[in-house]
């Protein structure tokens, strides 16, 4: 028996047990019998085991070069390093879908093993919903997207991955995005469970907070790695092109970010219940929409898979999800009335609501830009494309307002904030923002829009650091050193201060984006040996080209020296690799970081050993994008990290020390 046959049988068994588990979970919920729910939990583990077996069978088929499997032939070859052979597992449509199903099985198992942390009444409904999603995926694998189809004539070697995918980014970006898309299934399953059971208090929100944080963090990492991959591989000097598939990955990140903010309002004030359910449903629906978009072939993208009938099935599944969720939502709408009303828009919950509006505005604008070409083609019989100018022009101001709101929010109290408190809290950040607006033009940065954007970032960054300093100062007054005080703030209030770190990371990321968008320098030049060119004060001297033949490819390397102020700084070697089998060129881009600026050198053309054409970019502050993204992930991890046990927390509150009481009072100013 081939391993591919074992994999296919495993998928059949996974489908059968998914049906059985779904039925047991429904009976357990309907009859309120714990033995059925217990059996459903065990059934979910069995489904996951069969999916692990199926995935292992495909991995072994790749490792053993079983080119009798069509998917293995199309996405691997004997010359590929082993780590790219492993990455080929999710390099195509069938394998990526199997990876998604496999990951969902593992996440479901993790939920089943930790189910006691969730309200008991929700557990069978959650399992039933997850099994419904899992059943759809497995049925797709068994029918229209089978990764185990065998060929009648077995080739000696495979085609291999597209050379552009033979990059370290391939090892991280696709699995992170697939994990991110998949992980939104669990918050959605909780939302469905809450609506069906009528258990709509804040318990279901607390139960999914860490799951949603995990989804958000995974999706954030996937987007960040994807931007880095595009930056150092594609050769256009940028990191985000508003490509439809990039946008599809961004959409659920936006809605989940809104959800994480509005949950705090519901837990604190019993408000925004409708918003929270809507945002969870929207996040999951957008992951299905993104999967449909990638596989349907309707929207042109460099990231899309080839056209397949599976796109239509995902469209039907998306319609079922929307109709089913909307029906439940409307049915429970009368029970979603807020416990309290807004006392004032000038309050922390008012800013959270504004954040939601802004994030949803960005979501809608991005979705509209993706769908507009299809609508124009259907209505006017003419495809009209939407490019980066539209997204930058619409989303840019919305993101600026969002960052400003991030700075204002922590300075306001819950319920309402008096004018005197506002001015007292906002004074320091406002002064620093004003100084930024004055100093930047004196330093030669005269672009008005850029100065406004930088000043907004300065305000928000200062507001976050000011809040951190105020908390540390209170503890310091009672005897703690500042380092200890900061550590204790993060230890005792992880969610709050972890959120500040996320916001601070986003500020750094925004500064990098603003600088690189407004002040990027581009220079195209053709040089002969010994000639030099200059960009942003750096001189590049061309020394010649080297061309050599390697296994399956031709490698061309240009040699340059980088000089500044008469001092040799570095040798660089931008190049191209041309793969013979596919006649596919892949760029070897040289990115040299000086301080916080990137010198980006792309080999455009060459003529023998003595002539070269290069495209040069000076990208200011781009490293801040990667540092800021890393800071966001660190903050997300702090928010996700489990807090002390409830009993320990109660005992801690009973013996709360004076600095902690003062700190809490200063943090919760109420007027």
XYZ file of C-alpha atoms in Angstrom, residues 75-656:
582
model
C 5.184 20.826 -6.268
C 8.528 19.133 -5.591
C 11.614 17.766 -7.282
C 14.670 15.756 -6.295
C 16.903 18.835 -6.431
C 14.921 20.770 -3.809
C 16.394 20.991 -0.289
C 14.487 18.975 2.290
C 13.056 22.025 4.039
C 11.463 23.252 0.806
C 10.177 19.735 0.159
C 8.405 20.041 3.522
C 7.144 23.515 2.584
C 5.698 22.065 -0.626
C 3.073 20.447 1.607
C 1.182 23.760 1.635
C 2.640 25.105 -1.622
C -0.451 24.255 -3.661
C -4.186 24.308 -3.329
C -4.788 20.719 -2.207
C -1.963 20.698 0.318
C -2.867 24.077 1.793
C -6.420 22.869 2.334
C -5.137 19.716 4.046
C -2.849 21.836 6.217
C -5.853 23.997 7.174
C -7.939 20.947 8.072
C -5.037 19.407 9.997
C -4.501 22.650 11.943
C -8.199 22.924 12.734
C -8.056 19.391 14.102
C -5.188 20.335 16.406
C -6.911 23.521 17.600
C -10.128 21.584 18.220
C -8.153 19.038 20.230
C -6.588 21.826 22.250
C -10.051 23.168 23.022
C -11.322 19.695 23.968
C -8.395 19.205 26.331
C -8.991 22.593 28.012
C -12.803 22.691 27.776
C -13.269 23.183 31.529
C -12.222 26.799 31.114
C -15.342 27.454 29.032
C -18.965 27.580 30.270
C -20.222 23.984 30.238
C -23.422 24.872 28.400
C -21.421 26.085 25.381
C -19.088 23.100 24.965
C -21.320 20.756 22.889
C -22.384 23.592 20.587
C -18.757 24.645 20.073
C -17.757 21.081 19.187
C -20.718 20.718 16.818
C -19.844 23.957 15.000
C -16.177 23.032 14.675
C -17.115 19.607 13.348
C -19.410 21.218 10.787
C -16.525 23.349 9.515
C -14.174 20.382 9.616
C -16.615 18.190 7.715
C -16.846 20.729 4.898
C -13.047 20.895 4.582
C -12.605 17.128 4.597
C -15.346 16.649 2.008
C -13.527 19.139 -0.236
C -10.343 17.104 0.219
C -12.136 13.895 -0.672
C -13.786 15.279 -3.806
C -12.639 18.368 -5.711
C -9.276 18.979 -3.994
C -7.792 15.557 -3.297
C -4.021 15.760 -2.603
C -3.617 11.964 -2.916
C -4.605 11.479 -6.581
C -2.163 9.115 -8.280
C -0.783 9.266 -11.816
C -0.906 6.337 -14.208
C 2.558 7.145 -15.603
C 5.095 7.939 -12.892
C 7.710 10.562 -13.941
C 11.345 10.289 -12.927
C 11.311 13.737 -11.347
C 8.833 16.406 -10.332
C 8.240 19.922 -11.557
C 9.208 21.565 -8.275
C 8.027 24.758 -6.611
C 7.978 28.087 -8.394
C 11.502 29.475 -7.871
C 10.041 32.585 -6.209
C 8.832 30.285 -3.428
C 12.302 28.879 -2.755
C 12.894 31.422 -0.036
C 12.932 31.368 3.780
C 9.679 33.333 3.697
C 8.009 30.211 2.298
C 8.758 28.403 5.544
C 6.819 30.935 7.633
C 4.406 33.140 5.704
C 1.947 30.604 4.181
C 1.612 28.408 7.296
C 1.143 31.453 9.521
C -1.630 32.852 7.323
C -3.300 29.449 7.020
C -3.100 29.029 10.795
C -4.456 32.527 11.238
C -7.410 31.927 8.917
C -8.153 28.586 10.559
C -7.904 29.872 14.111
C -10.818 32.286 13.642
C -13.032 29.188 13.528
C -12.889 28.811 17.306
C -14.156 32.303 18.274
C -16.868 31.875 15.637
C -17.862 28.506 17.136
C -18.183 30.172 20.559
C -20.339 32.925 19.081
C -22.628 30.343 17.464
C -22.782 28.412 20.739
C -23.684 31.572 22.676
C -26.449 32.461 20.222
C -27.960 28.964 20.067
C -27.838 28.434 23.833
C -28.905 31.979 24.679
C -25.913 32.211 27.028
C -25.117 35.766 25.920
C -23.564 37.284 29.016
C -19.883 38.153 29.221
C -18.793 34.580 30.051
C -18.508 33.557 26.415
C -16.371 36.618 25.751
C -13.997 35.789 28.582
C -13.826 32.205 27.325
C -12.644 33.256 23.860
C -10.397 36.193 24.731
C -7.188 34.182 24.611
C -8.328 32.243 21.542
C -9.009 35.499 19.721
C -5.713 36.982 20.890
C -3.947 33.899 19.524
C -5.759 34.283 16.186
C -4.908 37.978 16.045
C -1.240 37.360 16.903
C -0.845 34.557 14.352
C -2.463 36.668 11.640
C -0.260 39.634 12.623
C 2.861 37.485 12.322
C 1.706 36.180 8.936
C 1.110 39.689 7.598
C 4.453 40.929 8.936
C 6.446 38.030 7.465
C 4.572 38.426 4.180
C 5.534 42.098 3.983
C 9.163 41.226 4.747
C 9.125 38.476 2.090
C 7.725 40.792 -0.583
C 10.286 43.426 0.379
C 13.366 41.304 -0.080
C 12.257 39.121 -3.006
C 10.089 40.985 -5.519
C 12.477 43.855 -6.288
C 10.003 46.758 -6.406
C 11.338 48.456 -3.311
C 8.120 48.082 -1.310
C 6.555 45.744 1.212
C 2.804 46.182 0.723
C 1.180 46.614 -2.688
C -2.519 46.364 -1.759
C -2.719 43.167 -3.764
C -6.178 41.504 -3.464
C -4.791 38.471 -1.640
C -2.787 40.675 0.726
C -5.986 42.608 1.393
C -7.927 39.403 2.029
C -5.458 38.499 4.778
C -5.739 42.000 6.266
C -9.553 42.068 6.527
C -10.051 39.560 9.406
C -7.123 41.172 11.226
C -8.970 44.493 11.164
C -12.272 43.081 12.429
C -10.595 40.975 15.121
C -8.676 44.068 16.293
C -12.007 45.867 16.633
C -13.437 42.906 18.542
C -10.573 42.806 21.039
C -11.234 46.452 21.878
C -15.014 46.257 22.144
C -14.947 43.152 24.388
C -13.459 45.314 27.123
C -16.472 47.615 26.906
C -18.926 44.737 27.219
C -17.072 43.208 30.161
C -16.747 46.566 31.908
C -20.091 48.235 31.077
C -22.290 45.520 29.523
C -22.387 47.443 26.226
C -21.583 46.717 22.539
C -23.044 43.198 22.698
C -24.364 43.488 19.148
C -20.998 44.756 17.929
C -19.103 41.867 19.475
C -21.233 39.142 17.942
C -21.168 40.882 14.580
C -17.373 41.264 14.645
C -16.755 37.595 15.482
C -19.078 36.459 12.691
C -17.533 38.950 10.265
C -13.981 37.824 11.077
C -14.754 34.202 10.300
C -16.795 35.065 7.196
C -13.908 37.168 5.884
C -11.495 34.239 6.240
C -13.852 32.134 4.104
C -14.155 34.999 1.626
C -10.369 35.246 1.434
C -10.073 31.522 0.796
C -12.713 31.754 -1.933
C -10.921 34.694 -3.515
C -7.555 32.910 -3.671
C -9.060 29.793 -5.238
C -11.791 31.176 -7.478
C -9.638 32.860 -10.112
C -12.110 35.772 -10.265
C -9.667 38.340 -8.910
C -6.237 38.652 -10.470
C -3.351 38.328 -8.026
C 0.224 37.099 -8.085
C -0.602 35.060 -4.962
C -3.674 33.237 -6.249
C -3.834 29.515 -6.943
C -4.879 28.335 -10.387
C -8.598 28.368 -11.120
C -10.461 25.475 -9.572
C -14.058 24.396 -9.041
C -13.385 24.532 -5.311
C -13.912 28.298 -5.405
C -17.609 27.780 -6.081
C -17.953 25.409 -3.136
C -16.335 27.942 -0.823
C -18.735 30.584 -2.124
C -21.669 28.324 -1.236
C -20.149 27.628 2.184
C -19.692 31.377 2.724
C -23.346 31.936 1.848
C -24.410 29.211 4.303
C -22.269 30.761 7.064
C -23.709 34.230 6.452
C -27.349 33.087 6.255
C -27.054 30.746 9.263
C -25.209 33.307 11.410
C -27.509 36.171 10.412
C -30.567 34.078 11.259
C -29.220 33.280 14.721
C -28.143 36.881 15.201
C -31.592 38.273 14.386
C -33.256 35.615 16.530
C -31.205 36.646 19.568
C -31.187 40.374 18.854
C -33.860 41.176 21.475
C -31.581 39.675 24.164
C -28.599 41.790 23.134
C -29.753 45.044 24.647
C -26.962 46.848 26.520
C -26.963 46.753 30.310
C -26.043 50.446 30.405
C -26.182 53.416 28.060
C -23.366 55.744 27.074
C -22.953 58.469 29.676
C -20.723 60.526 27.424
C -18.925 60.208 24.115
C -15.917 61.784 25.840
C -15.036 58.569 27.658
C -12.901 55.514 27.187
C -15.793 53.446 25.850
C -16.604 56.289 23.442
C -13.075 56.092 22.009
C -13.346 52.289 21.754
C -16.525 52.750 19.721
C -14.734 55.271 17.509
C -11.929 52.730 17.043
C -14.512 50.212 15.892
C -15.985 52.632 13.372
C -12.545 53.445 11.986
C -11.442 49.805 11.752
C -14.690 48.853 10.047
C -14.341 51.839 7.738
C -10.908 50.595 6.659
C -12.340 47.092 6.263
C -15.185 48.306 4.065
C -12.935 50.525 1.920
C -10.486 47.667 1.374
C -13.266 45.193 0.579
C -14.865 47.681 -1.811
C -11.552 48.135 -3.621
C -11.273 44.356 -4.023
C -14.832 43.896 -5.313
C -15.074 46.992 -7.499
C -13.312 45.420 -10.516
C -15.816 42.545 -10.437
C -18.792 44.884 -10.102
C -17.553 47.130 -12.912
C -17.040 44.114 -15.150
C -20.523 42.779 -14.400
C -22.324 46.118 -14.827
C -20.303 47.860 -17.539
C -18.686 44.869 -19.240
C -15.353 46.577 -18.583
C -12.831 45.638 -15.913
C -11.779 48.729 -13.947
C -8.885 48.155 -11.600
C -8.292 49.773 -8.218
C -4.677 50.401 -7.278
C -2.586 51.676 -4.363
C -3.555 55.361 -4.876
C -7.160 54.542 -3.952
C -6.214 52.557 -0.847
C -3.626 55.089 0.289
C -5.988 57.995 -0.297
C -8.902 56.439 1.611
C -7.270 54.240 4.241
C -4.355 56.563 4.981
C -6.482 59.235 6.746
C -8.536 56.553 8.506
C -5.383 54.929 9.884
C -4.149 58.372 11.008
C -7.395 58.958 12.939
C -7.137 55.447 14.383
C -3.629 56.106 15.711
C -4.804 59.430 17.168
C -7.701 57.678 18.928
C -5.225 55.124 20.324
C -3.427 57.989 22.037
C -6.533 59.716 23.353
C -8.253 56.588 24.727
C -5.907 55.788 27.646
C -6.094 59.404 28.808
C -9.858 59.268 29.311
C -11.854 57.714 32.142
C -14.697 55.268 31.886
C -18.254 56.705 31.773
C -17.282 60.377 31.368
C -14.288 62.664 31.650
C -14.358 66.293 32.755
C -12.651 69.013 30.753
C -10.123 69.669 33.510
C -9.081 65.996 33.585
C -8.766 65.914 29.802
C -6.444 68.899 29.716
C -4.424 67.631 32.669
C -3.879 64.236 31.025
C -3.485 65.430 27.467
C -1.070 68.274 28.177
C 2.279 66.455 28.000
C 1.521 64.413 24.823
C 0.071 67.511 23.154
C 3.171 69.576 23.880
C 5.440 66.864 22.470
C 3.288 66.578 19.347
C 3.438 70.364 18.905
C 7.224 70.306 19.263
C 7.383 67.588 16.625
C 5.274 69.703 14.255
C 7.617 72.672 14.794
C 10.952 70.843 14.647
C 10.318 68.701 11.555
C 10.073 71.638 9.097
C 13.224 73.107 10.633
C 14.944 69.796 9.829
C 13.930 70.063 6.187
C 10.798 67.870 6.244
C 8.350 70.270 4.603
C 5.659 67.868 3.357
C 2.543 68.980 5.239
C 0.769 65.602 5.195
C 3.890 63.804 6.393
C 4.360 66.324 9.212
C 0.753 65.882 10.345
C 1.148 62.108 10.296
C 4.438 62.225 12.232
C 2.910 64.592 14.794
C -0.022 62.249 15.343
C 2.413 59.393 15.926
C 4.390 61.574 18.332
C 1.217 62.388 20.268
C 0.145 58.757 20.586
C 3.607 57.460 21.412
C 3.992 60.158 24.068
C 0.537 59.390 25.505
C 1.396 55.697 25.875
C 4.770 56.356 27.479
C 3.207 59.024 29.704
C 0.637 56.535 30.992
C 3.393 54.012 31.669
C 5.432 56.655 33.501
C 2.441 57.746 35.617
C 1.816 54.195 36.773
C 5.502 53.626 37.539
C 5.749 56.967 39.363
C 2.945 56.013 41.769
C 4.713 52.794 42.710
C 8.074 54.563 42.908
C 6.668 57.019 45.483
C 6.026 54.053 47.750
C 9.540 52.688 47.631
C 9.908 50.679 44.429
C 12.666 51.482 41.963
C 11.476 52.454 38.504
C 12.577 49.166 36.853
C 10.764 47.163 39.550
C 7.728 49.431 39.285
C 7.488 48.907 35.510
C 7.906 45.160 35.937
C 5.120 45.022 38.512
C 2.798 47.028 36.264
C 3.205 44.488 33.477
C 2.949 41.590 35.881
C -0.274 42.715 37.555
C -2.024 44.359 34.610
C -0.869 42.320 31.625
C -3.895 43.000 29.469
C -3.786 46.762 29.889
C -0.043 47.311 29.569
C 0.356 44.579 26.969
C -2.190 46.535 24.929
C -0.058 49.656 25.350
C 2.931 47.751 23.941
C 0.834 46.671 20.951
C -0.181 50.285 20.349
C 3.396 51.510 20.736
C 4.537 48.909 18.211
C 1.874 50.099 15.784
C 3.136 53.665 16.210
C 6.681 52.597 15.270
C 5.323 50.626 12.326
C 3.310 53.646 11.187
C 6.368 55.921 11.358
C 8.255 53.476 9.117
C 5.387 53.374 6.637
C 4.974 57.162 6.573
C 8.687 57.811 6.040
C 9.104 55.189 3.314
C 5.934 56.278 1.488
C 6.662 60.002 1.487
C 10.446 60.095 1.268
C 11.567 57.040 -0.702
C 14.250 57.869 -3.283
C 14.468 55.816 -6.489
C 17.285 55.906 -9.040
C 17.710 53.766 -12.177
C 21.150 53.726 -13.741
C 23.299 51.791 -16.230
C 26.998 51.481 -15.395
C 30.185 50.153 -16.929
C 33.089 48.730 -14.955
C 34.702 51.441 -12.843
C 31.787 53.865 -13.081
C 29.896 55.006 -10.024
C 26.514 56.441 -9.100
C 25.211 58.249 -6.031
C 22.010 58.059 -3.994
C 21.300 59.927 -0.741
C 24.993 60.648 -0.144
C 26.188 57.068 -0.784
C 28.404 56.239 -3.760
C 28.172 52.833 -5.456
C 31.138 51.755 -7.617
C 30.563 48.965 -10.164
C 33.355 46.351 -10.265
C 31.979 43.894 -12.816
C 29.640 40.911 -13.294
C 30.240 37.232 -12.600
C 28.213 34.508 -14.343
C 28.324 30.851 -13.385
C 26.326 27.710 -14.066
C 24.938 25.773 -11.136
C 22.657 22.750 -10.980
C 19.526 23.691 -12.889
C 20.196 27.431 -12.957
C 22.405 30.250 -14.174
C 23.579 32.731 -11.539
C 24.607 36.280 -12.428
C 26.186 38.419 -9.694
C 27.111 42.093 -9.915
C 29.826 43.408 -7.624
C 29.648 46.857 -6.025
C 31.459 48.899 -3.434
C 29.534 51.300 -1.189
C 31.372 54.494 -0.202
C 30.434 57.506 1.908
C 32.550 60.542 2.702
C 35.575 58.891 1.137
C 35.276 55.754 3.290
C 34.634 52.254 1.962
C 31.681 50.837 3.887
C 30.831 47.515 2.294
C 30.896 45.213 -0.743
C 27.492 44.086 -2.030
C 26.499 41.460 -4.605
C 23.020 41.890 -6.114
C 22.198 39.245 -8.683
C 19.753 37.079 -10.591
C 19.174 33.328 -10.680
C 17.576 31.970 -13.869
C 16.084 28.490 -13.433
C 16.373 26.476 -16.649
C 13.376 24.203 -16.155
C 10.894 27.085 -15.856
C 12.966 29.879 -17.437
C 12.077 31.768 -14.274
C 14.386 34.567 -13.017
C 14.642 35.167 -9.291
C 16.274 38.287 -7.906
C 18.985 38.334 -5.267
C 18.353 41.766 -3.798
C 20.926 43.467 -1.609
C 19.445 45.437 1.282
C 22.002 47.235 3.433
C 20.778 49.016 6.547
C 22.572 52.178 7.633
C 21.096 53.331 10.922
C 17.360 53.206 10.246
C 17.593 53.575 6.471
C 17.733 50.803 3.876
C 19.864 51.016 0.737
C 18.021 48.668 -1.623
C 19.813 47.470 -4.785
C 18.038 45.460 -7.485
C 19.778 44.048 -10.582
C 17.649 45.145 -13.531
C 19.749 44.019 -16.470
C 23.273 43.002 -17.415
C 25.403 42.757 -20.556
C 28.349 40.427 -20.191
C 30.909 41.020 -17.459
C 31.318 44.779 -17.962
C 27.880 46.404 -18.042
C 24.969 46.434 -15.611
C 21.602 48.120 -15.079
C 20.445 48.564 -11.499
C 17.503 50.093 -9.697
C 18.402 51.787 -6.417
C 16.112 52.788 -3.575
C 16.820 54.632 -0.375
C 14.019 53.602 1.960
C 14.049 55.698 5.148
C 12.961 54.166 8.477
C 11.784 50.852 6.978
C 13.495 48.880 9.815
C 10.961 50.506 12.162
C 8.265 48.478 10.406
C 9.903 45.196 11.446
C 10.793 46.461 14.942
C 7.282 47.822 15.429
C 5.721 44.591 14.204
C 7.863 42.620 16.630
C 6.803 44.928 19.452
C 3.141 44.364 18.542
C 3.633 40.605 18.736
C 5.376 40.979 22.104
C 2.462 43.026 23.403
C 0.009 40.450 22.092
C 1.933 37.728 23.903
C 1.791 39.728 27.145
C -1.979 40.122 26.780
C -2.364 36.414 26.018
C -0.125 35.161 28.825
C -2.247 33.514 31.553
C -2.872 35.618 34.621
C -2.585 34.292 38.164
C -5.267 31.878 39.341
C -8.479 33.472 40.533
C -7.921 32.450 44.152
C -4.489 33.986 44.174
C -5.931 37.131 42.620
C -8.563 37.459 45.337
C -5.978 37.018 48.092
C -3.773 39.553 46.368
C -6.602 42.080 46.229
C -7.346 41.568 49.943
C -3.818 42.458 50.896
C -3.398 45.100 48.185
